[in-house]
CSV table of C-alpha atoms and ligand atoms in Angstrom, one decimal:
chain,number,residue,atom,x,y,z
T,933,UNK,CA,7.9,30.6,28.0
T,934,UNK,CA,7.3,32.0,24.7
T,935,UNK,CA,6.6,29.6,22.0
T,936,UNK,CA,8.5,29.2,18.6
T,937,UNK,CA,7.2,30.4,15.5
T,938,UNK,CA,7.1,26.1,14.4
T,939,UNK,CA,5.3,25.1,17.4
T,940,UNK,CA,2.6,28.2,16.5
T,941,UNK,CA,2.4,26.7,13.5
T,942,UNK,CA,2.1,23.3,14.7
T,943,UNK,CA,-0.8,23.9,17.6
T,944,UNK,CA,-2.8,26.0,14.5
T,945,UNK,CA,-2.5,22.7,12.2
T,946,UNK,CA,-4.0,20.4,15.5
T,947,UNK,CA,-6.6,22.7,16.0
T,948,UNK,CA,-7.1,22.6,12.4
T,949,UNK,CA,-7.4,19.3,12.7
T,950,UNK,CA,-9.6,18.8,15.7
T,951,UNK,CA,-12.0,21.4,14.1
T,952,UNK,CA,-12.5,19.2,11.4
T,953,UNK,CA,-12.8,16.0,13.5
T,954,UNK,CA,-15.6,18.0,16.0
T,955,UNK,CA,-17.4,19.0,12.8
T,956,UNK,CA,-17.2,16.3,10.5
T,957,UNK,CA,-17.7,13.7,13.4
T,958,UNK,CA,-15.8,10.4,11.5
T,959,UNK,CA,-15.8,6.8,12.7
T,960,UNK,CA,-12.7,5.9,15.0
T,961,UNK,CA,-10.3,5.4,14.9
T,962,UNK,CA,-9.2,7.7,12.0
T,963,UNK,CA,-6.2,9.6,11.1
T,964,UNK,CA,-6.5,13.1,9.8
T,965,UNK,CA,-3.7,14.8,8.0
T,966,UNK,CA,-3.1,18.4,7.1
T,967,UNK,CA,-1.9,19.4,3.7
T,968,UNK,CA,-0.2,22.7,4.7
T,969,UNK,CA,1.9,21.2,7.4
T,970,UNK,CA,3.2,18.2,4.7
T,971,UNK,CA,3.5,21.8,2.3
T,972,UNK,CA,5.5,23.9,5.8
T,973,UNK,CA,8.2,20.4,6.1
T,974,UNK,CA,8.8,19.7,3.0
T,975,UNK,CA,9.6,23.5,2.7
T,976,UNK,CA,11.4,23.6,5.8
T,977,UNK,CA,13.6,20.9,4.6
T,978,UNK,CA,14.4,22.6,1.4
T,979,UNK,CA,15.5,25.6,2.9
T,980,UNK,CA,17.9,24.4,5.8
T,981,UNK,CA,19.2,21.7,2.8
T,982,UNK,CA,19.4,23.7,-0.1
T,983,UNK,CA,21.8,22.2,-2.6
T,984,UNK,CA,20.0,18.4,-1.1
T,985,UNK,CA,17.8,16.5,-3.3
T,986,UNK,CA,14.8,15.3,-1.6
T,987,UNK,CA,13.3,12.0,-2.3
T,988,UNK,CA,10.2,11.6,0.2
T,989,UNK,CA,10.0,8.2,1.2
T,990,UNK,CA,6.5,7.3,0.6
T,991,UNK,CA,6.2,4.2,2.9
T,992,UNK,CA,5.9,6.8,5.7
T,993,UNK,CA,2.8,8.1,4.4
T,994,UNK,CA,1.7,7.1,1.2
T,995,UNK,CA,-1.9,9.1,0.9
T,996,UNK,CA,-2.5,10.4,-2.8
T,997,UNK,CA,-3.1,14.1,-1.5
T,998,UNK,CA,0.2,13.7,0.6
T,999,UNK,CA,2.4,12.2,-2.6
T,1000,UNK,CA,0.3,14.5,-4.7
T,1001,UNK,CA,1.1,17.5,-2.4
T,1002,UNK,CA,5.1,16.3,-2.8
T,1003,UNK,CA,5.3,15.6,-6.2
T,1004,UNK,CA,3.7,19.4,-7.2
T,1005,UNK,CA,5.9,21.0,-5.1
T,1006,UNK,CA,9.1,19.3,-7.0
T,1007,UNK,CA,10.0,16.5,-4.4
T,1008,UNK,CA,11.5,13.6,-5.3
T,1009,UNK,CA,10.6,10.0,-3.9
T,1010,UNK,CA,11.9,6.9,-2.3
T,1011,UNK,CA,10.1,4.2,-3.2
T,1012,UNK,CA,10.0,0.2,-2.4
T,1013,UNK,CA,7.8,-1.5,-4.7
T,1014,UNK,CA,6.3,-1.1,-7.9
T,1015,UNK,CA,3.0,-0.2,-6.0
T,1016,UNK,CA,5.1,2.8,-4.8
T,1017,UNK,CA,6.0,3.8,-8.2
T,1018,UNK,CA,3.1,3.7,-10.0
T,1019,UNK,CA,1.4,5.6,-7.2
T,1020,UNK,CA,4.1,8.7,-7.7
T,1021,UNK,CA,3.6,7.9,-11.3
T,1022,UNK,CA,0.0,8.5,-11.2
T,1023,UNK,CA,0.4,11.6,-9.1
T,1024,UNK,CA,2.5,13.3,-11.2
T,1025,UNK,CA,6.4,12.4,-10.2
T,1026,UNK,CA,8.8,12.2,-13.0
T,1027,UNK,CA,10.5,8.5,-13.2
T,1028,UNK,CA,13.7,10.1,-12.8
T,1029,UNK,CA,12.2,12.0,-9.7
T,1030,UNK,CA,12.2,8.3,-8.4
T,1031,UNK,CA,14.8,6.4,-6.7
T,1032,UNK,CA,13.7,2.5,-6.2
T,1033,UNK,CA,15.7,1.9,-2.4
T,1034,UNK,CA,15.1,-1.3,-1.3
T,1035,UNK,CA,17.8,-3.4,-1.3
T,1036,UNK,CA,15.4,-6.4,-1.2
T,1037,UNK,CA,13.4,-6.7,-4.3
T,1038,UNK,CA,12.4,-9.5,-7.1
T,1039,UNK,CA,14.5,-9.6,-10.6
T,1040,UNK,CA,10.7,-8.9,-12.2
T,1041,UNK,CA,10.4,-6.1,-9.8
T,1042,UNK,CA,13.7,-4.7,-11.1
T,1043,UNK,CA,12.4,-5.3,-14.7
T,1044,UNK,CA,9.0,-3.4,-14.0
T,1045,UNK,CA,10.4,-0.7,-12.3
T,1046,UNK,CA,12.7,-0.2,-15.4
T,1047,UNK,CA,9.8,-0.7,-18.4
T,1048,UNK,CA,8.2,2.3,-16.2
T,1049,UNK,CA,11.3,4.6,-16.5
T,1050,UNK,CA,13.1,4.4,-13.0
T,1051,UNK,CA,16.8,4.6,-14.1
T,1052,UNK,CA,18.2,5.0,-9.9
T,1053,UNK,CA,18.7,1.8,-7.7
T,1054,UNK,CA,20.4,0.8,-4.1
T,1055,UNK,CA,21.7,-2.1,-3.9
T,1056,UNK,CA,23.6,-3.9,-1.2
T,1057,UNK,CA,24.2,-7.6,-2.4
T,1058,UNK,CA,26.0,-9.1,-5.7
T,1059,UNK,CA,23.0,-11.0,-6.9
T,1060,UNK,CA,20.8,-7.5,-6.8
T,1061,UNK,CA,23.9,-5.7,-8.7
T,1062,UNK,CA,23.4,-8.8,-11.2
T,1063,UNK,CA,19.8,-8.6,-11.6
T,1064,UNK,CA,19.8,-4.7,-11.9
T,1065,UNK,CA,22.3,-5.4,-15.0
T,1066,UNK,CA,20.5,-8.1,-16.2
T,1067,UNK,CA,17.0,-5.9,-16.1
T,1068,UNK,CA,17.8,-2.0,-16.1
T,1069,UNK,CA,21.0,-2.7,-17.7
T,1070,UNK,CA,22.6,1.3,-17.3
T,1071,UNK,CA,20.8,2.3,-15.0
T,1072,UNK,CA,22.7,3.9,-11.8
T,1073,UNK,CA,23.1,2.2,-8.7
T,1074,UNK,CA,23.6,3.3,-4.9
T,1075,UNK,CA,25.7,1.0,-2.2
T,1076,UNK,CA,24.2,0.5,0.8
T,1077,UNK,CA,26.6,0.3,3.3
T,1078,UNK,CA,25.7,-1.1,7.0
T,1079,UNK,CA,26.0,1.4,9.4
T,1080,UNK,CA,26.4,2.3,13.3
T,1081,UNK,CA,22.7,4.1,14.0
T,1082,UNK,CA,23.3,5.5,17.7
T,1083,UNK,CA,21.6,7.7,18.5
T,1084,UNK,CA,18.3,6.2,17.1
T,1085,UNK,CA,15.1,5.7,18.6
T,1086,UNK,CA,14.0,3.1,16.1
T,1087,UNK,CA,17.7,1.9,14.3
T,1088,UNK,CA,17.2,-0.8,11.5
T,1089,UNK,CA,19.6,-3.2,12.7
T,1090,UNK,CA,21.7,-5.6,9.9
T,1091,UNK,CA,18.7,-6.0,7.9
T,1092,UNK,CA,20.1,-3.3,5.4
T,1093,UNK,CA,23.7,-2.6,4.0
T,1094,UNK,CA,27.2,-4.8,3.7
T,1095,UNK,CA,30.3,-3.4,5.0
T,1096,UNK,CA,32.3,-1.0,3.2
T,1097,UNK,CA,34.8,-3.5,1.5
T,1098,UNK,CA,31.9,-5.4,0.0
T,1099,UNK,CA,30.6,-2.1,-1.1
T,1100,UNK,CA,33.4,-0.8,-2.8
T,1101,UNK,CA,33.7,-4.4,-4.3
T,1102,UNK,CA,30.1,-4.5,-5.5
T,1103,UNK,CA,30.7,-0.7,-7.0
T,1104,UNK,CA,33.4,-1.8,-9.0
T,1105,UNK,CA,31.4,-4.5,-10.1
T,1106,UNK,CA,28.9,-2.5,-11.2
T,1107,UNK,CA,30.7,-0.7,-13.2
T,1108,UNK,CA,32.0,-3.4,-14.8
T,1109,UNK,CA,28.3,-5.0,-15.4
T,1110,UNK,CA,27.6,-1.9,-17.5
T,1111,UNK,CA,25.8,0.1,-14.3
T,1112,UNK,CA,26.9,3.5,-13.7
T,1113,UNK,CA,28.2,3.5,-10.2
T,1114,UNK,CA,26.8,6.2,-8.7
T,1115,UNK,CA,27.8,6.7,-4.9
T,1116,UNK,CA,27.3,4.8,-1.7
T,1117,UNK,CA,23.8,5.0,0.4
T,1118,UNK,CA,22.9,4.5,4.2
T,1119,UNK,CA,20.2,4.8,6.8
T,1120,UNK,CA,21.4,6.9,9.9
T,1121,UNK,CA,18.1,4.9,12.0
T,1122,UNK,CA,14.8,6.5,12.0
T,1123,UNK,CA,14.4,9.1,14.4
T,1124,UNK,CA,17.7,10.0,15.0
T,1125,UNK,CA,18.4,12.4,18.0
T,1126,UNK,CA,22.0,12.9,17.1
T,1127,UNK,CA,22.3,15.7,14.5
T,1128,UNK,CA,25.9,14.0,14.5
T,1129,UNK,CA,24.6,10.7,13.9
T,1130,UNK,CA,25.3,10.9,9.9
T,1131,UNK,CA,28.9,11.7,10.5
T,1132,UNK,CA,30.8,8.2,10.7
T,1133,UNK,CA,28.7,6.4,7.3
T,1134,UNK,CA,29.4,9.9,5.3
T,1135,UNK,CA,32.9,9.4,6.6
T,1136,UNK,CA,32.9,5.8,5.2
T,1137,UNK,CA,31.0,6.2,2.0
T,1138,UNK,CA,34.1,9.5,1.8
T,1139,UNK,CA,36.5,6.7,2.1
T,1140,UNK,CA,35.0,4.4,-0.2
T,1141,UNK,CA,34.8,7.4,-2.7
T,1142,UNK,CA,38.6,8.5,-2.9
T,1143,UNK,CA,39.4,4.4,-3.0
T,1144,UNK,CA,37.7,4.2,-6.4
T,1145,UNK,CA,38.7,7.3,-7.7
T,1146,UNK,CA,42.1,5.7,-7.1
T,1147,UNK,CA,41.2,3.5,-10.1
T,1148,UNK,CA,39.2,5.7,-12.0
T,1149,UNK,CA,35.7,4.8,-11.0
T,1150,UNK,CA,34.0,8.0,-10.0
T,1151,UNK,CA,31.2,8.0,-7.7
T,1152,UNK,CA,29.3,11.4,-8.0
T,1153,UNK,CA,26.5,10.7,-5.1
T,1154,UNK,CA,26.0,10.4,-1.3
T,1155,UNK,CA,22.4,9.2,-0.1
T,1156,UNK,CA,22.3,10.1,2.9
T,1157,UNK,CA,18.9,7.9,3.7
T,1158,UNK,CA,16.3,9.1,6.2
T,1159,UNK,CA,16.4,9.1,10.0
T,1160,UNK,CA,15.4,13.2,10.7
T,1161,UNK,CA,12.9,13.2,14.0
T,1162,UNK,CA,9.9,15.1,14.4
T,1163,UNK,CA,8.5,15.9,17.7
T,1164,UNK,CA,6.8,13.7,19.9
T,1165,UNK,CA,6.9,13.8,23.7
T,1166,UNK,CA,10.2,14.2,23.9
T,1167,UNK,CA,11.0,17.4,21.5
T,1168,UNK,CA,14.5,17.0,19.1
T,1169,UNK,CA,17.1,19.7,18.4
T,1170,UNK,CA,16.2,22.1,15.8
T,1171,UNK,CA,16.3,21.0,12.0
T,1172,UNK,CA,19.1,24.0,11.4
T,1173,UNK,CA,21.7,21.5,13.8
T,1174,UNK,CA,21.1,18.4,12.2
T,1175,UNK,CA,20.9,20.4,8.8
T,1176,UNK,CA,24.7,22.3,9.9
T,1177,UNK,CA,26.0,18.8,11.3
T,1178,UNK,CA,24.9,17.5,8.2
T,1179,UNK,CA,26.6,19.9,5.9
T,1180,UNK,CA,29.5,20.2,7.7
T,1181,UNK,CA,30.4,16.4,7.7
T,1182,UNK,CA,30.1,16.4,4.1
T,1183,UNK,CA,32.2,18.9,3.6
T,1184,UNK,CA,35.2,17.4,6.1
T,1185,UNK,CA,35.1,14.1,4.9
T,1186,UNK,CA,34.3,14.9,1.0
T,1187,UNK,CA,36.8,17.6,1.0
T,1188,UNK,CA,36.9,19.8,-2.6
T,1189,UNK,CA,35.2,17.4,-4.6
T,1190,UNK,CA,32.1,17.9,-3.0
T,1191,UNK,CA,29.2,14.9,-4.0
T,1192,UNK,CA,25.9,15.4,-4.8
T,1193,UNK,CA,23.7,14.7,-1.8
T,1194,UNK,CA,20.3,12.8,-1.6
T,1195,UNK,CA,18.3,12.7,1.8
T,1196,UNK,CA,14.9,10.4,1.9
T,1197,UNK,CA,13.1,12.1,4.8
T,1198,UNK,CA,9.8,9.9,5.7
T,1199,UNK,CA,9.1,10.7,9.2
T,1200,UNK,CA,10.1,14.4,9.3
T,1201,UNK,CA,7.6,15.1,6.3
T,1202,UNK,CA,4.8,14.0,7.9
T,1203,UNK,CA,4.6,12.8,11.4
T,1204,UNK,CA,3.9,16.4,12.9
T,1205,UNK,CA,0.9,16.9,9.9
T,1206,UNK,CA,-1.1,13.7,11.5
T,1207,UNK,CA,-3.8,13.4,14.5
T,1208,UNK,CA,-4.9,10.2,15.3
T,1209,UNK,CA,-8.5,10.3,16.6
T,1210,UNK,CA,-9.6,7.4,19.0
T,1211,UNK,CA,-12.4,6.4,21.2
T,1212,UNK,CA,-12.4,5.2,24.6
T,1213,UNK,CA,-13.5,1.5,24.5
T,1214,UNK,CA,-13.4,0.3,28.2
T,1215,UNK,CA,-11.7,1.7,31.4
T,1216,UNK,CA,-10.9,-0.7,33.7
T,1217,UNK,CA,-9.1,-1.6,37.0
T,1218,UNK,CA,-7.0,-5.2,37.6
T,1219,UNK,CA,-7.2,-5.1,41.5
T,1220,UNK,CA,-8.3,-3.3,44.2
T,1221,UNK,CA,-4.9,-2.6,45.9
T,1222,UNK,CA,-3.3,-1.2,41.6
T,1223,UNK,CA,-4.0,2.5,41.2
T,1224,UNK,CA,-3.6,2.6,37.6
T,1225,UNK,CA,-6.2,1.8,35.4
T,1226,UNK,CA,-6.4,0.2,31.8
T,1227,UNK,CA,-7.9,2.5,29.0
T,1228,UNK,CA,-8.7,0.2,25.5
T,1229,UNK,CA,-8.6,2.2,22.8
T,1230,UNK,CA,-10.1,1.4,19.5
T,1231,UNK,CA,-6.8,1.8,18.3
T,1232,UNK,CA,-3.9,-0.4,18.6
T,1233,UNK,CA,-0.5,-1.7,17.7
T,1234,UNK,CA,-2.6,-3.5,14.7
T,1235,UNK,CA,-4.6,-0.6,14.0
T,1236,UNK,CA,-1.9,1.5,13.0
T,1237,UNK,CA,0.1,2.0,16.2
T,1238,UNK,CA,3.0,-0.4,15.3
T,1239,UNK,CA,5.5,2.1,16.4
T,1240,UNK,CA,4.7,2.1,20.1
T,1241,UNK,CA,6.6,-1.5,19.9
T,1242,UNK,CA,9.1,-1.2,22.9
T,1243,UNK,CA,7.1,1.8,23.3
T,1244,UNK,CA,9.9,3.6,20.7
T,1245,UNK,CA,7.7,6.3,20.0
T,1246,UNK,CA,5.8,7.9,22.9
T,1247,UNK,CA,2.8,10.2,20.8
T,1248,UNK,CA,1.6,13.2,23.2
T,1249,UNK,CA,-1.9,12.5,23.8
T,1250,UNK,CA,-4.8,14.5,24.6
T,1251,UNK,CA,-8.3,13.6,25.4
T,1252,UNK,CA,-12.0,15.2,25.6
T,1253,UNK,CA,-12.1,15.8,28.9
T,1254,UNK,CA,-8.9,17.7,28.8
T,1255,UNK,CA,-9.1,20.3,25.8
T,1256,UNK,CA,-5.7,21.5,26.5
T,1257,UNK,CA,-3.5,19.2,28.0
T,1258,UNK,CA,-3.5,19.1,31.4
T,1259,UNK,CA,-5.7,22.1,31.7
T,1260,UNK,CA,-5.8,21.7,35.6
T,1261,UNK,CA,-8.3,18.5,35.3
T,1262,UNK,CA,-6.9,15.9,38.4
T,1263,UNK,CA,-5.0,12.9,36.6
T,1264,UNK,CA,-4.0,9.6,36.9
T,1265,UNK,CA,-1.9,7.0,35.6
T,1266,UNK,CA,-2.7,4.2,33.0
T,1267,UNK,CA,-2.0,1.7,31.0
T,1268,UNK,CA,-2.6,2.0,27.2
T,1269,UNK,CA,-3.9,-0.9,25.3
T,1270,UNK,CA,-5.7,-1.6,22.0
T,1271,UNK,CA,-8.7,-3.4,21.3
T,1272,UNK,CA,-8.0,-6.8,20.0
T,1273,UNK,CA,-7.7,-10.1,21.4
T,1274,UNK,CA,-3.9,-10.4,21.5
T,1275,UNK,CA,-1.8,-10.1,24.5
T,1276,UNK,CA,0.8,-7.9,22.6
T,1277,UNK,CA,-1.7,-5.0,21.9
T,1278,UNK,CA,0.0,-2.7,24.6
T,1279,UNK,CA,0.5,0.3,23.7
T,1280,UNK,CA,2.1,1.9,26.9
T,1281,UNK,CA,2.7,0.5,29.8
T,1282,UNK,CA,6.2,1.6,31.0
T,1283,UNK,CA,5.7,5.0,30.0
T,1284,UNK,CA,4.0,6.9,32.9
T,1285,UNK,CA,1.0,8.1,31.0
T,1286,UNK,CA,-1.4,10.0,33.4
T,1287,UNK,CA,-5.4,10.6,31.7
T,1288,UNK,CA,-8.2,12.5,33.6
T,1289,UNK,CA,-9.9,10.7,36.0
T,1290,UNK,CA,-13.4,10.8,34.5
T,1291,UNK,CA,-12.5,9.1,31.3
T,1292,UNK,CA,-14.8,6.9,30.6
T,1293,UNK,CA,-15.7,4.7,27.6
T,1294,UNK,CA,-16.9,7.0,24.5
T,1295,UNK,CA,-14.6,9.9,25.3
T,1296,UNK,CA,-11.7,10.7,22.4
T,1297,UNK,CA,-8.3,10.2,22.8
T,1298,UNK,CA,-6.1,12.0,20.1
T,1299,UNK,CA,-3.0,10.6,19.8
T,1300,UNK,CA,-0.7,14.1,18.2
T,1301,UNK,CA,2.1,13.8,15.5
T,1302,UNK,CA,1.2,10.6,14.3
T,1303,UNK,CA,1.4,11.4,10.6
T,1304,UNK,CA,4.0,8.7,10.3
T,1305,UNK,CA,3.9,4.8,10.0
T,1306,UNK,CA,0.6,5.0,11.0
T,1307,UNK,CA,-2.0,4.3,8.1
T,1308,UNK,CA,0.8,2.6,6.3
T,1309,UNK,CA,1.1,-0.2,9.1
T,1310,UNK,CA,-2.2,-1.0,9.9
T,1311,UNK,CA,-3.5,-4.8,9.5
T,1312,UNK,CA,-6.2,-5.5,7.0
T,1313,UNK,CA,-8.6,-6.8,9.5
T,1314,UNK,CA,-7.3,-8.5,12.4
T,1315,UNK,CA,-10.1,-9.5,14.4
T,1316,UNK,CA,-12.3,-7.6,12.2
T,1317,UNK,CA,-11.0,-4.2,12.6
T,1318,UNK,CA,-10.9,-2.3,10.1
T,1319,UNK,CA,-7.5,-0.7,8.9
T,1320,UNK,CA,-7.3,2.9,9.2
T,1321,UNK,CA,-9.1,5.4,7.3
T,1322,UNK,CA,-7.2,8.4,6.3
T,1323,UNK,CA,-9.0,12.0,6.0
T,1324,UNK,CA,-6.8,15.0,4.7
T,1325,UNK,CA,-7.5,18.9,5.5
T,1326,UNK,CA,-6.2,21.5,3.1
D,2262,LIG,C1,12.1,4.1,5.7
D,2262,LIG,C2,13.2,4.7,4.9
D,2262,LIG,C3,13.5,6.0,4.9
D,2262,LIG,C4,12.7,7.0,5.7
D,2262,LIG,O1,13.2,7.0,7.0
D,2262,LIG,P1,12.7,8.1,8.1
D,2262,LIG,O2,13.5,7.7,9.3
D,2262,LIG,O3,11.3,8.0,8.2
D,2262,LIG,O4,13.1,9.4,7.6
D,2262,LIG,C5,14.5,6.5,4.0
D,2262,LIG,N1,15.2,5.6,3.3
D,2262,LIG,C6,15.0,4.3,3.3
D,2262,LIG,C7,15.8,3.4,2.4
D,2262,LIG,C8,14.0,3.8,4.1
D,2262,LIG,O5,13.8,2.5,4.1
């Protein structure tokens, strides 16, 4: 089978990558990130969603060179705390290129955010409406409405959002508070496989639109949230569907008076632009008569691999006894693990992983596409490990 044109592109970035790693030789576990595959998604995302604005939402990945990288190349961002926003300040975003999306945030937070120029909020609860009137009085606000994410590999439950009644109630109260309501916001789930999986929250924030333009509050903006997939072991339909789906559900549900669109892609930015180098730690077997063996990284689920709970997101790994993967060396099956003293630092042990034979303690294991929730999830230092060092190739 011939390969796409993206996946060239992608097996040029890890080789990229892995040159740098043989070359420069840094401690483990590490992530490496290259700067022209950040540049190729962001692009890609530009093109298939032309008339979209694009906020990048920096708790995906929030390395200067990466925000830098973004913020030259006219990306918005999605931020969550004023940590977030004065990193995009610094590295060169525009305060209106900045919309503060967390629902959950402290009246002083609110106040900050506003002293530093952000002038866009979501909201999904009456007491943040108040305090965003109280301390960005005029500023525009988004309604988070709670959504159905099926289809997701990693949905965000009822954490987020209030049902659409409350939302329309909390728009109008907005405006009334001074705010300019602006439209209604959701998140689809992260990694969303369903290019259709936007359809029924842009059908409700379509509803919630036409009820207040009813009585003459007119909401201007959809944010469609993030929840586009990159490839892991399991490969997702092409950006163009979800970008068609996308596009056409808007334009069903939205009719003539077509909204202005936000997405705030995280994962889809920069999970494919990220190898994850590991060492082997320890290989071990359990008993005699149980054929698969345990392989202790120096990585784990508190080392930057928080993802792999429920084993959501399966990374394609491949090792230095392997080069290519699978390259006719005999394998067998393990079990994943980290190296710390807690019983939950599993990493796979459901998914049928299968690693050479010969591995043995000091080999690499790279764990691919893990741009994403990586770096930005690692501990501090539980049990003395050190959180995860980024390293960026241009
Ligand atoms: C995390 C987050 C995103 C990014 O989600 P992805 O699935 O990584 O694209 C977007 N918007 C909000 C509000 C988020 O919290």
């Amino acid at each position: 089978m011939t390969k796409s044109f993206a996946d060239q592109r992608l097996d040029e970035a890890t080789a990229r990558i892995r040159r740098f790693l043989d070359h420069e030789q840094p401690d483990t576990p590490c992530l490496v990130i290259d700067l022209p595959t950040v540049r190729d998604r962001f692009t890609a995302l530009r093109a298939a969603l032309p008339e979209v604005g694009i906020f990048y939402a920096v708790k995906a990945n929030p390395t200067p060179e990466v925000v830098g990288l973004l913020a030259a190349e006219g990306s918005c961002f999605d931020v969550a705390s004023p940590a977030e926003i004065d990193l995009c300040l610094e590295l060169g975003a525009a305060p209106e290129a900045i919309s503060y999306s967390n629902p959950i945030k402290k009246a002083r937070d609110v106040a900050y955010a506003f002293e530093r120029g952000v002038r866009l909020f979501v909201s999904d609860s009456e007491q943040d409406v108040l305090a965003l009137a109280e301390h960005a009085p005029g500023a525009s606000v988004l309604l988070r409405i709670l959504v159905n994410s099926k289809g997701s590999t990693y949905p965000f439950g009822k954490k987020f959002g209030c049902a659409p009644e409350m939302a329309t109630d909390l728009l109008r109260l907005a405006s009334e508070s001074g705010l300019v309501p602006l439209g209604v916001a959701f998140h689809a789930g992260s990694q969303q496989l369903d290019p259709n999986g936007w359809d029924g929250a842009i059908a409700d924030a379509a509803l919630i639109t036409a009820k207040l333009r009813a009585e003459g509050i007119e909401l201007t903006t959809v944010n469609l949230g993030g929840g586009l997939p990159a490839g892991y072991l399991e490969q997702p339909p092409p950006l163009a569907e979800y970008a068609a789906a996308i596009t056409a559900s808007v334009e069903r549900h939205f009719g003539d008076v077509r909204p202005r669109v936000m997405i705030e892609p995280g994962r889809a930015v920069v999970a494919e632009a990220g190898v994850i180098r590991s060492e082997v730690v320890l290989v071990a077997k359990k008993s005699y008569s149980d054929e698969r063996r345990w392989v202790f990284l120096d990585i784990g689920r508190y080392g930057g691999l928080a993802e792999t709970e429920g084993e959501a997101i399966a990374y394609p790994l491949v090792t230095s006894r392997d080069g290519v993967p699978h390259d006719g060396v005999p394998l067998g099956p393990v079990v994943l693990a980290g190296p710390t003293c807690d019983a939950d630092d599993v990493l796979y042990q459901n998914a049928c992983y299968e690693l050479p034979l010969d591995l043995r303690a000091g080999d690499h294991v790279d764990l691919l596409r893990a741009g994403a929730y990586t770096a930005s999830y690692s501990s501090v230092a539980f049990n003395g490990f050190a959180p995860l060092a980024t390293h960026c190739v241009r």
